[in-house]
Short mmCIF file of C-alpha atoms and ligand atoms in Angstrom, two decimals:
data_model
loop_
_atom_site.label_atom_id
_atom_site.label_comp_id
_atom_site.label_asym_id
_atom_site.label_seq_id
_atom_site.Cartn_x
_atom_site.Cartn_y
_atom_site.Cartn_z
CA UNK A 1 0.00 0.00 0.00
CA UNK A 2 1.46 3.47 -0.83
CA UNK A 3 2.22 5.51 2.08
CA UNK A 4 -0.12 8.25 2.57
CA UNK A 5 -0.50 10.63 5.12
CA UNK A 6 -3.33 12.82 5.70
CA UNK A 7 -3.31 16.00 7.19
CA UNK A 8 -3.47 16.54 10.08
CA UNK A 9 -3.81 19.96 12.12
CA UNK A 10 -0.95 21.89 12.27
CA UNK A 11 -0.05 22.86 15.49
CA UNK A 12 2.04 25.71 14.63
CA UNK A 13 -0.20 27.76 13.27
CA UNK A 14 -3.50 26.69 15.79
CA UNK A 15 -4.97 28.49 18.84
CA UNK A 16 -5.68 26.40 21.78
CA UNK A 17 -9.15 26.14 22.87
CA UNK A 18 -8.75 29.13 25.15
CA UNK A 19 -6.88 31.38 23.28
CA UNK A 20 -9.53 30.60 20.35
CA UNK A 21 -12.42 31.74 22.98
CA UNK A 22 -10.71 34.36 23.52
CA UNK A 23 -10.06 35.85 20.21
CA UNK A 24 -13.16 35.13 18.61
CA UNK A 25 -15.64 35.19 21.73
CA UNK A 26 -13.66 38.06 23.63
CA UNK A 27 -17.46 38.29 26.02
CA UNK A 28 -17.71 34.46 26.44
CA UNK A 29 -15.76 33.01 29.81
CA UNK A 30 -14.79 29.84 30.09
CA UNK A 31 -18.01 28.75 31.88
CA UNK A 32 -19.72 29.81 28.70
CA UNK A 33 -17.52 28.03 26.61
CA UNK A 34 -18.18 24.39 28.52
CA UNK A 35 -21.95 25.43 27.84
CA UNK A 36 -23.19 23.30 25.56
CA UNK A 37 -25.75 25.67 24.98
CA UNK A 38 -23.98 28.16 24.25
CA UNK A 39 -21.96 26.35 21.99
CA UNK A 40 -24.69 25.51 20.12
CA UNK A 41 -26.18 29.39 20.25
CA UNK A 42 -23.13 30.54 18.77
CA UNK A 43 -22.23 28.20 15.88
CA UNK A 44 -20.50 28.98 13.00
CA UNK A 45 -22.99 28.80 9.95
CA UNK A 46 -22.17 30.85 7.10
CA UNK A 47 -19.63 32.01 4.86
CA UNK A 48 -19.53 35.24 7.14
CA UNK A 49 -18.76 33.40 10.12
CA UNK A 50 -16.69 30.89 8.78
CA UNK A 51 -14.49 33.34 7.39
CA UNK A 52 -13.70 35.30 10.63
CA UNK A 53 -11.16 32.14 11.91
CA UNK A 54 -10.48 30.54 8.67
CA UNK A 55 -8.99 31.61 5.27
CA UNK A 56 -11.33 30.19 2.67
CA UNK A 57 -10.07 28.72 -0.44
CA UNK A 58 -11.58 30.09 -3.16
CA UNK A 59 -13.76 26.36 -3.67
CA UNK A 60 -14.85 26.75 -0.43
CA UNK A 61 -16.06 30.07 -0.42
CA UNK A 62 -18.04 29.09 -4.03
CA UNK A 63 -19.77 26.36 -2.03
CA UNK A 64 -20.88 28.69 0.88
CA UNK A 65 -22.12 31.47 -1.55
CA UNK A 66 -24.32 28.60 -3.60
CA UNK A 67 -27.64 27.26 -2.91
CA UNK A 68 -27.15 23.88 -3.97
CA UNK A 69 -26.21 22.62 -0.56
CA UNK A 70 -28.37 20.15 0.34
CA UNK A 71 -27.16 19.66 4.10
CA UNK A 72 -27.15 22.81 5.94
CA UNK A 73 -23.45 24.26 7.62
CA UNK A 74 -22.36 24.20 11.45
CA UNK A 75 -19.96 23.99 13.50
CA UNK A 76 -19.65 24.16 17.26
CA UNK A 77 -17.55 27.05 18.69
CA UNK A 78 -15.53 23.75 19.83
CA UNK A 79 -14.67 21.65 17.21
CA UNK A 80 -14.04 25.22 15.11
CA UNK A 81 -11.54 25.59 17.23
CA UNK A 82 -9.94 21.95 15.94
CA UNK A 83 -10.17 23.45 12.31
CA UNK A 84 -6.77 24.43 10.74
CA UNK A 85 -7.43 28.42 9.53
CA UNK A 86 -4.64 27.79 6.45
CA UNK A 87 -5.16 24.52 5.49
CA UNK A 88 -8.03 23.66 3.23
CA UNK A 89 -7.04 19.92 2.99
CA UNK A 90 -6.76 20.08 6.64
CA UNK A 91 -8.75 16.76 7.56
CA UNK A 92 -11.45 17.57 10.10
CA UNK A 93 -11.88 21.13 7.80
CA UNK A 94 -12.32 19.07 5.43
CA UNK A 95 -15.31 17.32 7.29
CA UNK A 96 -17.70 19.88 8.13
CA UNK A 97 -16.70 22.45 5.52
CA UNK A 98 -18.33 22.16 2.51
CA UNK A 99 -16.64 22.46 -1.39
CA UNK A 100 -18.24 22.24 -4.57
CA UNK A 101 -18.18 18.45 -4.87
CA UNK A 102 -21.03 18.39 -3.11
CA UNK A 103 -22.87 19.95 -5.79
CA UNK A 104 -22.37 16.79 -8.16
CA UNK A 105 -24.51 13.37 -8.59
CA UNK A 106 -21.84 11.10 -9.14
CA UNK A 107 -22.96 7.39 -11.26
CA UNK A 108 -24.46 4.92 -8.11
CA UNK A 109 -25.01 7.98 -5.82
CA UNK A 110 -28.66 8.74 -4.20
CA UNK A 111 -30.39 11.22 -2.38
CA UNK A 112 -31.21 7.99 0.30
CA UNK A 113 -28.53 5.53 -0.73
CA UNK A 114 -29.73 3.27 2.14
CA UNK A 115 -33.33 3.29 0.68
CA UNK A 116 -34.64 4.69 4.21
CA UNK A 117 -37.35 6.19 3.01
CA UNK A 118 -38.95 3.16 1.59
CA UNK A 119 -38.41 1.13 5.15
CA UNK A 120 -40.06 3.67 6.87
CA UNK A 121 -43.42 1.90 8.93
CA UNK A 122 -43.88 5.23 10.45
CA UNK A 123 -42.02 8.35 9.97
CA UNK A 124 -39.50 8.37 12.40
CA UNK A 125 -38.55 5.10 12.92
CA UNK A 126 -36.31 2.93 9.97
CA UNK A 127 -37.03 -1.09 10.03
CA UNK A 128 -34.90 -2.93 7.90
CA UNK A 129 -33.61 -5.77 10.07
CA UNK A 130 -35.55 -8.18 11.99
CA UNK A 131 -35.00 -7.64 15.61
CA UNK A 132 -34.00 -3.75 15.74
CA UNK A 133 -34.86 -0.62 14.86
CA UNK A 134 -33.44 3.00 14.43
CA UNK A 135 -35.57 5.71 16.03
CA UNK A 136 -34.59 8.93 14.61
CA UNK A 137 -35.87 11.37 17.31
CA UNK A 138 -34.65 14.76 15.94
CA UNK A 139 -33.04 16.17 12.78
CA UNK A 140 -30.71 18.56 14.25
CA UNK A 141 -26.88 18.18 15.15
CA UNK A 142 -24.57 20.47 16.46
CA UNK A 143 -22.35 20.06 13.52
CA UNK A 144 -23.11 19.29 10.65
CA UNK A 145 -20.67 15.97 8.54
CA UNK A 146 -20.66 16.77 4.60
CA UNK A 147 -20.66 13.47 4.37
CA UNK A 148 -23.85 12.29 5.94
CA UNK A 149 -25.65 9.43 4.84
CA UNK A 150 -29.28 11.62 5.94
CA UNK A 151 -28.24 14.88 4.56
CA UNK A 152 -31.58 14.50 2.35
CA UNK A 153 -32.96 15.22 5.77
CA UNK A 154 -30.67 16.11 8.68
CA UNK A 155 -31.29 19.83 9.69
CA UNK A 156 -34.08 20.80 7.22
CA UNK A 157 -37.21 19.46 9.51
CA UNK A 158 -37.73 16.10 7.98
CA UNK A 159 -37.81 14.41 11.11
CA UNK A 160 -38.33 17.17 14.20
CA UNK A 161 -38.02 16.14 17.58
CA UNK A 162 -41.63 16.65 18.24
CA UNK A 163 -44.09 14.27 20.71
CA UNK A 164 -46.71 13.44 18.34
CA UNK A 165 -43.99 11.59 16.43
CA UNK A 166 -42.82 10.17 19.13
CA UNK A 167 -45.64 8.76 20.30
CA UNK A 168 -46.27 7.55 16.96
CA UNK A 169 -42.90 5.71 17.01
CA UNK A 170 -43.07 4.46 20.21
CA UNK A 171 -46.73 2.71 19.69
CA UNK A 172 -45.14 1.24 16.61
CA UNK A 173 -42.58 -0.44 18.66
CA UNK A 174 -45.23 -1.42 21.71
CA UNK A 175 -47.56 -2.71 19.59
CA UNK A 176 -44.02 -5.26 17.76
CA UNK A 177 -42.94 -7.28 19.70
CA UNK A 178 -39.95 -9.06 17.64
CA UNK A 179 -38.45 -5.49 18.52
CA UNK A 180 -35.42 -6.22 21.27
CA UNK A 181 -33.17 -2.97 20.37
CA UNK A 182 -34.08 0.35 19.95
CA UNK A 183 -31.00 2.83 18.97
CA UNK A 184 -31.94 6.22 19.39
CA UNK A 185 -30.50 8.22 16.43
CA UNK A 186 -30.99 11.13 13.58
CA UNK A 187 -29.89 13.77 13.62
CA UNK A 188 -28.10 13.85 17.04
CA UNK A 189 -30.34 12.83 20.00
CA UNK A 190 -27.98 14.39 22.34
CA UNK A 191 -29.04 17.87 21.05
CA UNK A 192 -32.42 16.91 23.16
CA UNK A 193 -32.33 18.13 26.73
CA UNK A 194 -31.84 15.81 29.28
CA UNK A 195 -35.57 15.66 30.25
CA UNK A 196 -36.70 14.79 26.99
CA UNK A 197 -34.04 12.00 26.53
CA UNK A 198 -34.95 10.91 30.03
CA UNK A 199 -38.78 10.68 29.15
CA UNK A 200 -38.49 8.84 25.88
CA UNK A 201 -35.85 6.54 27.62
CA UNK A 202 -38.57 5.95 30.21
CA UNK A 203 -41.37 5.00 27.71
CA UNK A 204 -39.02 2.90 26.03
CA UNK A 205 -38.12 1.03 29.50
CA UNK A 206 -42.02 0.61 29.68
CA UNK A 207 -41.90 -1.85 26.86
CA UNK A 208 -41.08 -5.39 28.23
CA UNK A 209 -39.53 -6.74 24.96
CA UNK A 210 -37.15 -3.57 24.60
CA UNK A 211 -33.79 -5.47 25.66
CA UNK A 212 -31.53 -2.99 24.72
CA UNK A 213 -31.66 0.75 24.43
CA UNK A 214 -28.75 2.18 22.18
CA UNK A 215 -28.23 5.81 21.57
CA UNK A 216 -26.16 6.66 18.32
CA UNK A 217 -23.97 10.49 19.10
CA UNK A 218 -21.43 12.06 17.28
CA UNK A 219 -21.78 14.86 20.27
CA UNK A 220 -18.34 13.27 22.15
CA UNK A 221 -16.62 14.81 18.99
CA UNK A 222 -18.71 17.25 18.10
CA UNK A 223 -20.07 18.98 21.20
CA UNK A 224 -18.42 16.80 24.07
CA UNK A 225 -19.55 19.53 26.51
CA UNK A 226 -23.35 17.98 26.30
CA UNK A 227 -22.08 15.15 28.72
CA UNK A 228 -22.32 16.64 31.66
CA UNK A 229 -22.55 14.70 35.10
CA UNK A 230 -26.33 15.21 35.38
CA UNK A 231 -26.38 13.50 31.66
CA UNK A 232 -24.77 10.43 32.81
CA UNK A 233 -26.38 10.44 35.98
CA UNK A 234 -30.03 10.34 34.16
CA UNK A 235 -28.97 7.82 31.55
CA UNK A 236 -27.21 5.48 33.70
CA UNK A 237 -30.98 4.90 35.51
CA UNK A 238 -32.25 3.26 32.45
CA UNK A 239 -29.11 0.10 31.81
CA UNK A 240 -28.40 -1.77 29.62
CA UNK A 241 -28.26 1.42 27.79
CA UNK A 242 -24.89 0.89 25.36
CA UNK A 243 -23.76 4.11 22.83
CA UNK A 244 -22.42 3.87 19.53
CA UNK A 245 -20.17 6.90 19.33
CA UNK A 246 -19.02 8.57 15.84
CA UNK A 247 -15.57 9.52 15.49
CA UNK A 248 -12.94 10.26 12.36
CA UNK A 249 -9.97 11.34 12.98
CA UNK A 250 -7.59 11.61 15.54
CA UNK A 251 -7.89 15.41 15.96
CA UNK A 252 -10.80 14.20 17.27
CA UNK A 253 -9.43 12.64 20.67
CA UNK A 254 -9.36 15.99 23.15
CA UNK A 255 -9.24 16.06 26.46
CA UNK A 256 -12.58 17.61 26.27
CA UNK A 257 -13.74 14.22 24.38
CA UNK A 258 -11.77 11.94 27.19
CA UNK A 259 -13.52 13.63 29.68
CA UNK A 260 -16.91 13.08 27.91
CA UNK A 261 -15.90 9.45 27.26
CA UNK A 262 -14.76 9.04 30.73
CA UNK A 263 -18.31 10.20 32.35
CA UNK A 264 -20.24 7.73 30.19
CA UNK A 265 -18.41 4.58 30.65
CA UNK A 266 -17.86 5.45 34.38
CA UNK A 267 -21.72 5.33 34.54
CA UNK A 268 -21.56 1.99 33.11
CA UNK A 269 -22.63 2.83 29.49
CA UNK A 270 -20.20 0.81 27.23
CA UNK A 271 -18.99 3.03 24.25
CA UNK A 272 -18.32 1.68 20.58
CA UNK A 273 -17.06 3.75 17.96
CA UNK A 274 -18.16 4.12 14.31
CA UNK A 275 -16.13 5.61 11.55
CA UNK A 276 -16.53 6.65 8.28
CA UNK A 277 -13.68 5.40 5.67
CA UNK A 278 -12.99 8.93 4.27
CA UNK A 279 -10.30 9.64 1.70
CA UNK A 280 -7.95 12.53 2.50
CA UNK A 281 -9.15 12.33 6.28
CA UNK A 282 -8.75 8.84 7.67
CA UNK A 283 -7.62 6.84 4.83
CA UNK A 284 -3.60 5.87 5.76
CA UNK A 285 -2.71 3.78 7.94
CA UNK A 286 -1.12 5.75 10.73
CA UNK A 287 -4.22 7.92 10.92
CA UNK A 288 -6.22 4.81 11.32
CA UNK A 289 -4.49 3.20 14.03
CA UNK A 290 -3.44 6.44 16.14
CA UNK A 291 -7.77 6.77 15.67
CA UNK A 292 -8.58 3.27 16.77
CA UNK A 293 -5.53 3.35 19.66
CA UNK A 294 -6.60 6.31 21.32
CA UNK A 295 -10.21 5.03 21.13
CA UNK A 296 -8.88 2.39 23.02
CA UNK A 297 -7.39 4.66 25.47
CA UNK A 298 -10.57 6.44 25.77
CA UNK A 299 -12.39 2.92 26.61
CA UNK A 300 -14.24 3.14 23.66
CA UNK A 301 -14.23 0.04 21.62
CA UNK A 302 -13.67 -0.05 18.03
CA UNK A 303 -17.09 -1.04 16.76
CA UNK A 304 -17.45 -0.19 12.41
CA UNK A 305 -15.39 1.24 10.22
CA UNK A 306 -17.91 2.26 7.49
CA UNK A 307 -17.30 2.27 3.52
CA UNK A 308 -18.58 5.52 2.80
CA UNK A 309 -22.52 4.97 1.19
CA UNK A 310 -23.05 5.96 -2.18
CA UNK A 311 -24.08 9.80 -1.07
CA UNK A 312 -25.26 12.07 -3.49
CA UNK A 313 -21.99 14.63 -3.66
CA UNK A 314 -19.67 12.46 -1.91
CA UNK A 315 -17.69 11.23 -4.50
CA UNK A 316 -14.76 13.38 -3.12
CA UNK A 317 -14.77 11.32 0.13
CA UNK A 318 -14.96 7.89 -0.99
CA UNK A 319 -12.42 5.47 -1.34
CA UNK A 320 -11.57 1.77 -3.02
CA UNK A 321 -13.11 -1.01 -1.12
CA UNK A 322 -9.24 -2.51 -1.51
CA UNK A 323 -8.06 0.55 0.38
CA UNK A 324 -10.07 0.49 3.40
CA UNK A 325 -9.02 -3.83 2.86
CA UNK A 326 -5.63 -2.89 2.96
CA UNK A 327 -6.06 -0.75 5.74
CA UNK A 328 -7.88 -3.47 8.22
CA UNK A 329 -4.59 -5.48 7.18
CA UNK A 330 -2.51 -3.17 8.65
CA UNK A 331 -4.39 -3.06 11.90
CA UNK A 332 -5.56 -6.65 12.68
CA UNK A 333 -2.36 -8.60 14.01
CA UNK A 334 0.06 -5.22 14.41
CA UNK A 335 -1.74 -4.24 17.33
CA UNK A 336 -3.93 -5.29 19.62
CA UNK A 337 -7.53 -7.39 18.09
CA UNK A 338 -9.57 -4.41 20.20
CA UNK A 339 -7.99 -2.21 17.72
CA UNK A 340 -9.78 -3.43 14.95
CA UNK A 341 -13.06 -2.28 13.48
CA UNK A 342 -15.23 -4.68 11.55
CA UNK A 343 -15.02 -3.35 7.98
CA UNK A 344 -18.83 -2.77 6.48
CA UNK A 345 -20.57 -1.90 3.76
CA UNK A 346 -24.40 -0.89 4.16
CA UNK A 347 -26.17 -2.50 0.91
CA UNK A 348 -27.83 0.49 -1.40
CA UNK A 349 -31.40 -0.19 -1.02
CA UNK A 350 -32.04 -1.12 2.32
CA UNK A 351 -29.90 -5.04 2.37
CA UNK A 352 -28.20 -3.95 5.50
CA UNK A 353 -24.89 -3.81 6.45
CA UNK A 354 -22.28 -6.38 5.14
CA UNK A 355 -18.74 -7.61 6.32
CA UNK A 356 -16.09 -7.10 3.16
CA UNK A 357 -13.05 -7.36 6.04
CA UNK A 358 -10.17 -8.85 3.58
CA UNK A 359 -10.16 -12.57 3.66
CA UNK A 360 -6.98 -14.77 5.14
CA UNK A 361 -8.22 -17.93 3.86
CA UNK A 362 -5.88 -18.24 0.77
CA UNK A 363 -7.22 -21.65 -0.66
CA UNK A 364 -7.92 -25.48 0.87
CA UNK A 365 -6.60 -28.81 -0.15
CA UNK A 366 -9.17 -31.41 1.14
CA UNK A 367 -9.52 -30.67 4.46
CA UNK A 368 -6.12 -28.45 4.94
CA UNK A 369 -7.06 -24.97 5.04
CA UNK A 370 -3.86 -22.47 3.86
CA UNK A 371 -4.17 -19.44 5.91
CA UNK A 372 -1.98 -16.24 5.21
CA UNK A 373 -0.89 -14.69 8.82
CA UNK A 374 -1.02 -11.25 9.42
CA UNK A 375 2.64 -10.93 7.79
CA UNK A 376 1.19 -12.62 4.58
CA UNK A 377 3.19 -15.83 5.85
CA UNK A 378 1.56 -18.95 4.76
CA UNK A 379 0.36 -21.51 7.48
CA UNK A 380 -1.64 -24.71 7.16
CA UNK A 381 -4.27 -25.40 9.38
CA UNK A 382 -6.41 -28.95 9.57
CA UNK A 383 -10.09 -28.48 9.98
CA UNK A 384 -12.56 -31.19 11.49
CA UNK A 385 -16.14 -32.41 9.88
C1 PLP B 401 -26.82 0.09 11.37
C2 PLP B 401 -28.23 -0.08 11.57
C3 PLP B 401 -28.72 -0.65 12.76
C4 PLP B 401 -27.81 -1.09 13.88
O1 PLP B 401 -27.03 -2.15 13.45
P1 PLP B 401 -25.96 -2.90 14.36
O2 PLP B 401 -25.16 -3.65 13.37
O3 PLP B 401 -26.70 -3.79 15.29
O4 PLP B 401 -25.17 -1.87 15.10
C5 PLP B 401 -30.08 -0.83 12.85
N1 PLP B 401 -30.92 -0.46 11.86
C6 PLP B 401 -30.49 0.08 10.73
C7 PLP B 401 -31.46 0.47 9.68
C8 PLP B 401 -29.13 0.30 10.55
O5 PLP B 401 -28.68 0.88 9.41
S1 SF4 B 402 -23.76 14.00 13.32
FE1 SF4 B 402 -24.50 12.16 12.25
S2 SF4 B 402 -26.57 12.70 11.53
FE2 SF4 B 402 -25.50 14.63 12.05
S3 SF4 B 402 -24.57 15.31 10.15
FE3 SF4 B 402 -23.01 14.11 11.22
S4 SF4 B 402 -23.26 12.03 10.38
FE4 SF4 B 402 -25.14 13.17 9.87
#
């Protein structure tokens, strides 16, 4: 595999989190600032704003000035702060800033590559798989990911976080019982304030075939101020409550987001990450295993590392499916087996999510299996009947 590495921020020429409050939000004290209401009041959201702490590139400021995007621009005071002002190719800039790429309908792409909108029993909940739903409680986010598999909906009030709905979800999943896991996403449902959480976790604990209660967030990235100890305290009444956590790059892994990580999991909440395959972002090897090692550091388990879906106006983020191969070779056996994502690719349609890890069985002889070890040495291995 050619060596490759992305870029990363440069620390030279970044503000800390403090000195970037302080320069851009000269009013705001650090109290404010580990608000996460007021990060969310004061978001960056246009080319205007955008262009106070960062020097656009000319593509950039095009794709802020259209009206083709689809998904709508934020970012969080916070994870602005993570951006790289000079670097355009910077990889978490490159993330939530959006270029004119977007703008194109590459061959395969969709507006719903995951054929949502045709599983949909009622409208906030997606049931493709037998035994477990996705309830999509809200369509905001703090943040918003140009590469987002919902950005046909996320942030334009497709799926608001509003009771009726709710209610309309949860009967759907009282009145089916084959349902045993419920994972709250969107949108972000951490944008929801704690009492709202708390009372649909509390209808959802109601329902004796509910097993497990899973809340999808990119929030420990994007916002990690939103877990605060009267978060974890709530959500830690309502076990086995597990969170799938979203997380790119290693930028990513403050000690802002430790913090957040460390509140969840010491309430008992196990955390699994989920990343999206992204060229120019996460797509070399060192990137990928200082990601999945620091994960580890954070407790967070390396859950899915996601081929990016066939999104309209993603074509600039996607890889090969031999890349992101190549790239689970260069994790599994080099370090530790926690390390290692399972490699997926979510079947355009609806078919659900499918394993393409790259395979070690190299051929068989009768019953002798040759296996290739991590090194690509071979080894022979007997199987029984
Ligand atoms: C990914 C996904 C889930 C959760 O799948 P797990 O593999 O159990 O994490 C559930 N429903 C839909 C529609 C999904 O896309
Ligand atoms: S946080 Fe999730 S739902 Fe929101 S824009 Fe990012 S990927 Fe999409």
């Amino acid at each position: 595999m050619q060596p490759r590495m992305n870029t990363n921020r440069h620390e030279s020429s970044m503000l800390n989190a403090a000195d970037f409050r302080k320069r851009f939000f000269p009013q705001a004290a650090r109290r404010d600032w580990d608000d996460w209401h007021w990060q969310i009041q004061n978001r960056f959201c246009d080319r205007k704003g955008l262009e106070a702490f960062l020097h656009l590139s000319m593509d950039e400021q095009k794709a802020l000035d259209g009206q083709n995007l689809r998904l709508p621009v934020a970012v969080t005071p916070y994870y602005a702060s993570l951006l790289d002002p000079g670097h355009p190719q910077q990889a978490l800039r490159r993330t939530v800033i959006p270029v004119t790429g977007e703008w194109a309908k590459a061959r395969g792409e969709r507006i719903d590559p995951l054929g949502e909108d045709a599983h949909n029993p009622v409208g906030s909940i997606v049931h493709t798989y037998p035994d477990k739903v996705l309830f999509l409680v809200t369509d905001q986010c703090p943040s918003y990911c140009r590469f987002c598999t919902r950005s046909r909906a996320v942030g334009q009030g497709r799926f608001p976080p509003d009771r009726a709905r709710w209610e309309e979800a949860l009967s759907y999943i009282e009145s089916t019982p084959t349902i045993r896991d419920v994972l709250l996403s969107g949108g972000e449902p951490l944008t929801l304030e704690d009492d709202r959480l708390e009372w649909l976790l509390r209808r959802l604990r109601r329902i004796p075939h509910v097993d497990l209660i899973r809340i999808g967030t990119k929030a420990l990235s994007s916002l990690p101020q939103r877990v605060t100890p009267a978060l974890a305290k709530m959500l830690r009444r309502y076990h086995p409550l597990w969170m799938s956590v979203h997380f790119v790059h290693p930028d990513e892994l403050t000690p802002e987001s430790a913090r957040a990580c460390a509140r969840l999991v010491d309430a008992g909440i196990p955390l699994c990450s989920q990343t999206v395959l992204l060229k120019g972002v996460n797509d070399d090897a060192l990137t990928l295993k200082q990601l999945m090692l620091g994960l580890l550091r954070f407790r967070v388990k390396p859950y899915y590392l996601h081929q990016g879906d066939a999104v309209a106006g993603t074509a600039h983020f996607r890889t090969s499916v031999a890349r992101g191969q190549d790239l689970i070779r260069a994790l599994h056996g080099h370090t530790t087996g926690y390390a290692v994502p399972a490699y997926m690719i979510d079947a355009p349609g609806g078919g659900g999510k499918v394993p393409v890890a790259p395979g070690y069985i190299r051929g068989r002889k009768g019953k002798t299996l040759l296996l290739d070890n991590y090194q690509g040495k071979p080894y022979r291995y007997t199987e029984g009947d």
